[in-house]
Amino acid sequence: MSDEQNHNVSRRQFLTYTLTGVGGFMAAGIILPMARFAIDPVLQAESEGDMKAVTDVSELTDTPQRFDFSYEQEDAWNTSEVTETAFIYQSGEEIVALSNTCTHLGCKVSWGSSSDHPNQFYCPCHGGRYEKDGTNIEGTPPTEPLHKYQVEVREGTVYVGKAEPQV
Amino acid sequence: MRWSTEDIPSFVKERQYVDTVLLPLLPVEFGDGIRQSAAMTEFITVMTAELEKQFRGRILLAPSYTYLAADEESRPSSEELNKWIESMKKEKLKHIILLTADSSWKKAEHDLDAFLIWMPLVPLENLEASYKKQVISEQIKQLLPVIMDIWKKEGNS
């Protein structure tokens, strides 16, 4: 008999349990999103990141070649697809990916397009020139080297990330 | 550089490097030709935006010059357009490139104090996005040397 009685839940106990339970859920409902916001940057960094697949490693040579890749970009009013171009080549074991944006005023440079300087990057706007590794050539308008992309190779595919200044 | 609050300050700052204006000429028609007018606007807008990206350090992309489309016999008036060109030249923008899909400007070309590029309209409306890109970049590839030639011929600043 006394065993049975122990299993019975009194009104007071029932109310306590229910209120604690419901209260717990409510508290969790408030705190969890806040916690999520707080650690959001951590969660983002864990994801694959913004690396974009560009080409196969086997395509690369020691001459810079142009590769286009695109991604979505959100502007205030619309989402648009942006295409970027990188010049990629292999330098020993290292894979180098350079941005094609002139560091002077933002025109697009290309490799070997000036017949006088076949082994340099050349900007058609104001004659800016860069060495193969992106170093700007003294006496031409640009004041800093071409920006360099972060490069990653996964299973034979080359991925590029953000372009960053070399200095 | 684009005609935007973001780019214009750098245009003002880097004036000595920006000596070229790209001006799209867009015919506007509200009657039967409205489809054609829209198609030309779309095409030329994409082309000029793309050219601006390639040469943004030396080219200022001006807001489009729009005008009522001329009918078969008449031709668009070059007077008003020359006023635009004049005021650009006054500001030391010495290379002025007009880009249009409206062939009637060909007849007025000699009255204009600028370099006119007429491109036949490429209808983009039914193309798949990837193919559209390919067509545009193919056209741009043909235009780049034309513009670089203008700089070479008319002399560097």
Short mmCIF file of C-alpha atoms in Angstrom, two decimals:
data_model
loop_
_atom_site.label_atom_id
_atom_site.label_comp_id
_atom_site.label_asym_id
_atom_site.label_seq_id
_atom_site.Cartn_x
_atom_site.Cartn_y
_atom_site.Cartn_z
CA MET A 1 0.00 0.00 0.00
CA SER A 2 2.63 2.50 1.09
CA ASP A 3 4.62 1.66 -2.10
CA GLU A 4 1.65 2.52 -4.21
CA GLN A 5 1.17 5.78 -2.42
CA ASN A 6 4.74 6.78 -3.19
CA HIS A 7 4.05 6.46 -6.89
CA ASN A 8 1.13 8.78 -6.71
CA VAL A 9 1.84 12.37 -7.61
CA SER A 10 0.29 15.01 -5.45
CA ARG A 11 -1.31 18.09 -6.98
CA ARG A 12 1.51 20.23 -5.60
CA GLN A 13 4.18 18.00 -7.13
CA PHE A 14 2.39 17.85 -10.45
CA LEU A 15 2.21 21.62 -10.68
CA THR A 16 5.85 22.01 -9.70
CA TYR A 17 6.98 19.54 -12.35
CA THR A 18 4.86 21.07 -15.07
CA LEU A 19 5.89 24.61 -14.28
CA THR A 20 9.58 23.68 -14.17
CA GLY A 21 9.25 21.82 -17.44
CA VAL A 22 7.42 24.58 -19.27
CA GLY A 23 9.64 27.22 -17.71
CA GLY A 24 12.67 25.29 -18.82
CA PHE A 25 11.45 25.19 -22.42
CA MET A 26 10.67 28.88 -22.37
CA ALA A 27 14.09 29.72 -20.99
CA ALA A 28 15.73 27.50 -23.59
CA GLY A 29 13.67 29.16 -26.30
CA ILE A 30 15.01 32.54 -25.27
CA ILE A 31 18.61 31.61 -24.55
CA LEU A 32 19.39 29.26 -27.46
CA PRO A 33 18.91 31.81 -30.26
CA MET A 34 20.95 34.30 -28.26
CA ALA A 35 23.72 31.80 -27.85
CA ARG A 36 23.54 31.01 -31.56
CA PHE A 37 23.91 34.66 -32.48
CA ALA A 38 26.79 34.99 -30.06
CA ILE A 39 28.76 32.10 -31.54
CA ASP A 40 27.62 32.65 -35.12
CA PRO A 41 31.08 33.61 -36.45
CA VAL A 42 32.42 30.34 -35.07
CA LEU A 43 29.76 28.35 -36.90
CA GLN A 44 30.47 30.17 -40.17
CA ALA A 45 34.18 29.54 -40.03
CA GLU A 46 33.49 25.84 -39.64
CA SER A 47 31.60 25.60 -42.90
CA GLU A 48 33.44 24.95 -46.17
CA GLY A 49 34.14 28.64 -46.43
CA ASP A 50 34.07 30.68 -49.57
CA MET A 51 36.55 28.67 -51.56
CA LYS A 52 35.48 28.24 -55.16
CA ALA A 53 36.54 25.39 -57.41
CA VAL A 54 38.40 26.78 -60.39
CA THR A 55 40.23 24.10 -62.31
CA ASP A 56 42.10 20.80 -62.12
CA VAL A 57 45.69 20.77 -60.99
CA SER A 58 46.59 18.87 -64.16
CA GLU A 59 45.57 21.91 -66.26
CA LEU A 60 48.23 24.12 -64.70
CA THR A 61 51.60 24.88 -66.22
CA ASP A 62 54.37 27.22 -65.21
CA THR A 63 52.91 29.93 -67.47
CA PRO A 64 50.08 31.98 -65.93
CA GLN A 65 46.75 31.07 -67.51
CA ARG A 66 43.46 32.82 -67.04
CA PHE A 67 40.63 31.07 -65.26
CA ASP A 68 37.20 32.54 -64.68
CA PHE A 69 35.00 31.67 -61.76
CA SER A 70 31.76 33.16 -60.55
CA TYR A 71 29.80 33.44 -57.38
CA GLU A 72 26.70 35.21 -56.11
CA GLN A 73 27.05 38.60 -54.58
CA GLU A 74 24.33 40.41 -52.69
CA ASP A 75 24.07 44.11 -53.26
CA ALA A 76 21.60 46.37 -51.53
CA TRP A 77 18.88 45.70 -54.10
CA ASN A 78 19.73 42.64 -56.01
CA THR A 79 21.73 39.49 -56.03
CA SER A 80 24.01 39.28 -58.99
CA GLU A 81 26.46 36.79 -60.28
CA VAL A 82 29.97 38.15 -60.25
CA THR A 83 32.69 36.70 -62.43
CA GLU A 84 36.29 37.06 -61.38
CA THR A 85 39.42 36.10 -63.21
CA ALA A 86 42.58 34.71 -61.72
CA PHE A 87 45.91 34.00 -63.38
CA ILE A 88 47.11 30.68 -62.04
CA TYR A 89 50.42 28.90 -62.53
CA GLN A 90 52.62 26.40 -60.84
CA SER A 91 55.89 27.53 -59.36
CA GLY A 92 57.70 24.44 -58.17
CA GLU A 93 55.39 22.80 -55.64
CA GLU A 94 53.47 25.98 -55.00
CA ILE A 95 50.37 27.03 -56.90
CA VAL A 96 50.15 30.78 -57.38
CA ALA A 97 46.85 32.51 -58.19
CA LEU A 98 46.99 36.23 -58.90
CA SER A 99 44.10 38.64 -59.27
CA ASN A 100 43.78 40.30 -62.69
CA THR A 101 42.79 43.64 -61.18
CA CYS A 102 45.43 46.32 -61.59
CA THR A 103 46.35 47.77 -58.21
CA HIS A 104 46.57 51.22 -59.75
CA LEU A 105 42.97 52.03 -60.68
CA GLY A 106 41.34 48.66 -61.18
CA CYS A 107 41.60 47.89 -64.91
CA LYS A 108 42.07 44.27 -65.93
CA VAL A 109 45.61 43.16 -66.59
CA SER A 110 46.62 40.18 -68.67
CA TRP A 111 49.70 38.04 -69.07
CA GLY A 112 52.03 38.77 -71.93
CA SER A 113 49.61 41.05 -73.80
CA SER A 114 52.30 43.64 -74.47
CA SER A 115 54.61 42.52 -77.25
CA ASP A 116 57.48 44.50 -75.74
CA HIS A 117 57.17 42.66 -72.44
CA PRO A 118 55.99 39.13 -73.16
CA ASN A 119 56.85 37.79 -69.70
CA GLN A 120 55.00 40.33 -67.62
CA PHE A 121 51.47 41.22 -66.67
CA TYR A 122 50.37 44.30 -68.57
CA CYS A 123 47.61 46.81 -67.87
CA PRO A 124 46.20 48.39 -71.04
CA CYS A 125 44.96 51.54 -69.32
CA HIS A 126 48.14 53.26 -68.18
CA GLY A 127 50.82 50.74 -69.06
CA GLY A 128 51.26 49.30 -65.58
CA ARG A 129 53.43 46.18 -65.54
CA TYR A 130 54.08 43.37 -63.09
CA GLU A 131 56.53 40.51 -62.83
CA LYS A 132 55.30 36.94 -63.00
CA ASP A 133 55.04 36.76 -59.21
CA GLY A 134 52.90 39.92 -59.26
CA THR A 135 55.56 42.40 -58.16
CA ASN A 136 54.85 45.80 -59.65
CA ILE A 137 57.59 47.18 -61.87
CA GLU A 138 59.24 50.39 -60.76
CA GLY A 139 58.47 53.32 -63.02
CA THR A 140 54.99 52.13 -64.01
CA PRO A 141 51.90 53.57 -62.27
CA PRO A 142 50.99 50.72 -59.86
CA THR A 143 52.37 51.10 -56.35
CA GLU A 144 51.76 47.62 -55.01
CA PRO A 145 51.89 44.02 -56.29
CA LEU A 146 48.88 42.23 -57.76
CA HIS A 147 46.68 40.72 -55.09
CA LYS A 148 47.10 37.03 -54.43
CA TYR A 149 44.30 34.52 -53.93
CA GLN A 150 44.33 31.98 -51.15
CA VAL A 151 44.75 28.62 -52.84
CA GLU A 152 43.77 25.17 -51.68
CA VAL A 153 44.00 21.85 -53.45
CA ARG A 154 41.50 19.13 -52.60
CA GLU A 155 41.48 15.89 -54.53
CA GLY A 156 43.18 17.31 -57.57
CA THR A 157 40.94 20.37 -57.80
CA VAL A 158 42.21 23.88 -57.26
CA TYR A 159 40.08 26.10 -55.03
CA VAL A 160 40.62 29.81 -54.58
CA GLY A 161 39.41 32.01 -51.75
CA LYS A 162 39.81 35.71 -51.17
CA ALA A 163 42.32 37.86 -52.98
CA GLU A 164 44.63 39.53 -50.52
CA PRO A 165 47.32 42.18 -50.87
CA GLN A 166 50.81 40.72 -51.05
CA VAL A 167 52.38 43.34 -48.83
CA MET B 1 34.39 54.22 -63.39
CA ARG B 2 30.69 54.21 -63.00
CA TRP B 3 28.39 57.17 -62.58
CA SER B 4 27.84 56.42 -58.92
CA THR B 5 28.50 58.02 -55.57
CA GLU B 6 30.96 55.23 -54.95
CA ASP B 7 33.11 55.81 -58.03
CA ILE B 8 32.82 59.52 -58.76
CA PRO B 9 34.99 60.60 -55.81
CA SER B 10 37.83 58.48 -57.14
CA PHE B 11 37.23 59.93 -60.60
CA VAL B 12 37.63 63.42 -59.17
CA LYS B 13 40.75 62.35 -57.30
CA GLU B 14 42.39 60.51 -60.21
CA ARG B 15 41.40 62.94 -62.96
CA GLN B 16 44.77 62.90 -64.65
CA TYR B 17 44.36 59.19 -65.34
CA VAL B 18 40.78 59.18 -66.57
CA ASP B 19 40.67 60.71 -70.02
CA THR B 20 37.94 58.69 -71.72
CA VAL B 21 34.16 58.74 -71.60
CA LEU B 22 31.98 55.88 -72.68
CA LEU B 23 28.53 57.11 -73.63
CA PRO B 24 25.77 54.62 -74.50
CA LEU B 25 23.28 55.94 -77.09
CA LEU B 26 19.84 54.44 -76.56
CA PRO B 27 16.88 55.04 -78.86
CA VAL B 28 13.50 55.09 -77.16
CA GLU B 29 10.29 54.22 -78.91
CA PHE B 30 6.83 53.66 -77.44
CA GLY B 31 5.07 52.33 -80.53
CA ASP B 32 5.81 49.26 -82.61
CA GLY B 33 9.50 49.58 -82.02
CA ILE B 34 9.23 49.26 -78.26
CA ARG B 35 10.55 45.70 -78.21
CA GLN B 36 13.54 46.63 -80.29
CA SER B 37 14.18 49.67 -78.12
CA ALA B 38 14.16 47.52 -74.99
CA ALA B 39 16.41 44.90 -76.56
CA MET B 40 18.94 47.55 -77.60
CA THR B 41 18.89 49.12 -74.16
CA GLU B 42 19.56 45.76 -72.55
CA PHE B 43 22.31 44.81 -74.94
CA ILE B 44 24.16 48.11 -74.89
CA THR B 45 23.82 48.39 -71.11
CA VAL B 46 25.41 44.99 -70.60
CA MET B 47 28.17 45.78 -73.08
CA THR B 48 29.06 49.15 -71.58
CA ALA B 49 29.01 47.74 -68.04
CA GLU B 50 31.40 45.02 -69.12
CA LEU B 51 33.72 47.47 -70.85
CA GLU B 52 33.71 49.63 -67.76
CA LYS B 53 34.87 46.64 -65.74
CA GLN B 54 37.78 46.00 -68.11
CA PHE B 55 38.96 49.60 -68.32
CA ARG B 56 37.60 51.14 -65.16
CA GLY B 57 40.81 53.00 -64.38
CA ARG B 58 40.71 55.06 -67.54
CA ILE B 59 37.07 55.12 -68.66
CA LEU B 60 34.18 57.00 -67.16
CA LEU B 61 30.85 55.39 -67.98
CA ALA B 62 28.46 58.30 -68.44
CA PRO B 63 24.70 58.01 -67.95
CA SER B 64 23.07 56.91 -71.20
CA TYR B 65 22.05 59.41 -73.83
CA THR B 66 18.45 58.57 -74.61
CA TYR B 67 16.46 60.08 -77.46
CA LEU B 68 13.29 59.40 -79.40
CA ALA B 69 14.08 56.93 -82.14
CA ALA B 70 14.25 58.44 -85.60
CA ASP B 71 12.08 57.01 -88.36
CA GLU B 72 13.42 55.53 -91.57
CA GLU B 73 14.01 58.78 -93.46
CA SER B 74 15.19 61.16 -90.80
CA ARG B 75 18.25 60.72 -88.72
CA PRO B 76 18.87 61.50 -85.08
CA SER B 77 19.91 65.05 -84.45
CA SER B 78 23.58 65.36 -83.78
CA GLU B 79 23.28 68.90 -82.44
CA GLU B 80 22.16 68.02 -78.94
CA LEU B 81 24.64 65.16 -78.72
CA ASN B 82 27.46 67.43 -79.81
CA LYS B 83 26.62 69.67 -76.89
CA TRP B 84 27.24 66.73 -74.56
CA ILE B 85 30.48 65.94 -76.31
CA GLU B 86 31.60 69.55 -76.15
CA SER B 87 31.05 69.77 -72.43
CA MET B 88 33.03 66.58 -71.90
CA LYS B 89 35.92 67.83 -73.97
CA LYS B 90 35.89 71.04 -71.99
CA GLU B 91 36.62 68.93 -68.92
CA LYS B 92 39.71 67.43 -70.56
CA LEU B 93 38.01 64.13 -71.31
CA LYS B 94 39.62 63.84 -74.67
CA HIS B 95 38.54 60.41 -75.89
CA ILE B 96 34.81 60.08 -76.28
CA ILE B 97 33.43 56.73 -77.29
CA LEU B 98 29.79 56.39 -78.27
CA LEU B 99 28.39 52.88 -78.21
CA THR B 100 25.07 52.15 -79.86
CA ALA B 101 23.03 49.49 -81.59
CA ASP B 102 21.05 52.11 -83.51
CA SER B 103 22.36 52.09 -87.07
CA SER B 104 20.89 55.50 -87.90
CA TRP B 105 23.85 57.12 -86.17
CA LYS B 106 26.08 55.76 -88.91
CA LYS B 107 24.60 58.40 -91.18
CA ALA B 108 25.42 61.17 -88.75
CA GLU B 109 28.85 59.84 -87.84
CA HIS B 110 30.78 62.61 -89.57
CA ASP B 111 28.90 65.33 -87.74
CA LEU B 112 29.94 63.92 -84.40
CA ASP B 113 33.13 64.97 -82.71
CA ALA B 114 33.63 61.56 -81.13
CA PHE B 115 34.40 57.96 -81.92
CA LEU B 116 31.23 56.06 -82.78
CA ILE B 117 31.02 52.30 -82.36
CA TRP B 118 27.95 50.73 -83.83
CA MET B 119 27.26 47.13 -82.94
CA PRO B 120 24.51 45.11 -84.57
CA LEU B 121 21.98 44.09 -81.95
CA VAL B 122 22.47 40.62 -80.51
CA PRO B 123 19.10 39.45 -79.20
CA LEU B 124 19.77 38.16 -75.71
CA GLU B 125 16.22 37.48 -74.60
CA ASN B 126 15.99 33.80 -75.42
CA LEU B 127 19.50 32.78 -74.56
CA GLU B 128 20.45 30.63 -71.63
CA ALA B 129 22.43 32.47 -68.98
CA SER B 130 25.71 30.67 -69.61
CA TYR B 131 25.44 31.09 -73.37
CA LYS B 132 24.51 34.74 -72.94
CA LYS B 133 27.74 35.29 -71.04
CA GLN B 134 29.74 33.59 -73.71
CA VAL B 135 28.21 35.75 -76.46
CA ILE B 136 28.88 38.94 -74.52
CA SER B 137 32.45 38.05 -73.63
CA GLU B 138 33.10 37.14 -77.25
CA GLN B 139 31.85 40.59 -78.32
CA ILE B 140 33.89 42.29 -75.62
CA LYS B 141 37.01 40.52 -76.78
CA GLN B 142 36.51 42.10 -80.19
CA LEU B 143 35.94 45.54 -78.72
CA LEU B 144 38.97 45.69 -76.42
CA PRO B 145 41.53 46.17 -79.20
CA VAL B 146 39.27 48.77 -80.85
CA ILE B 147 39.34 50.89 -77.73
CA MET B 148 43.05 50.37 -77.16
CA ASP B 149 43.56 51.51 -80.75
CA ILE B 150 41.64 54.72 -80.12
CA TRP B 151 44.03 55.49 -77.28
CA LYS B 152 47.02 54.74 -79.41
CA LYS B 153 45.82 56.76 -82.39
CA GLU B 154 44.49 59.78 -80.57
CA GLY B 155 47.58 59.80 -78.37
CA ASN B 156 48.08 59.16 -74.71
CA SER B 157 47.58 61.79 -72.11
#
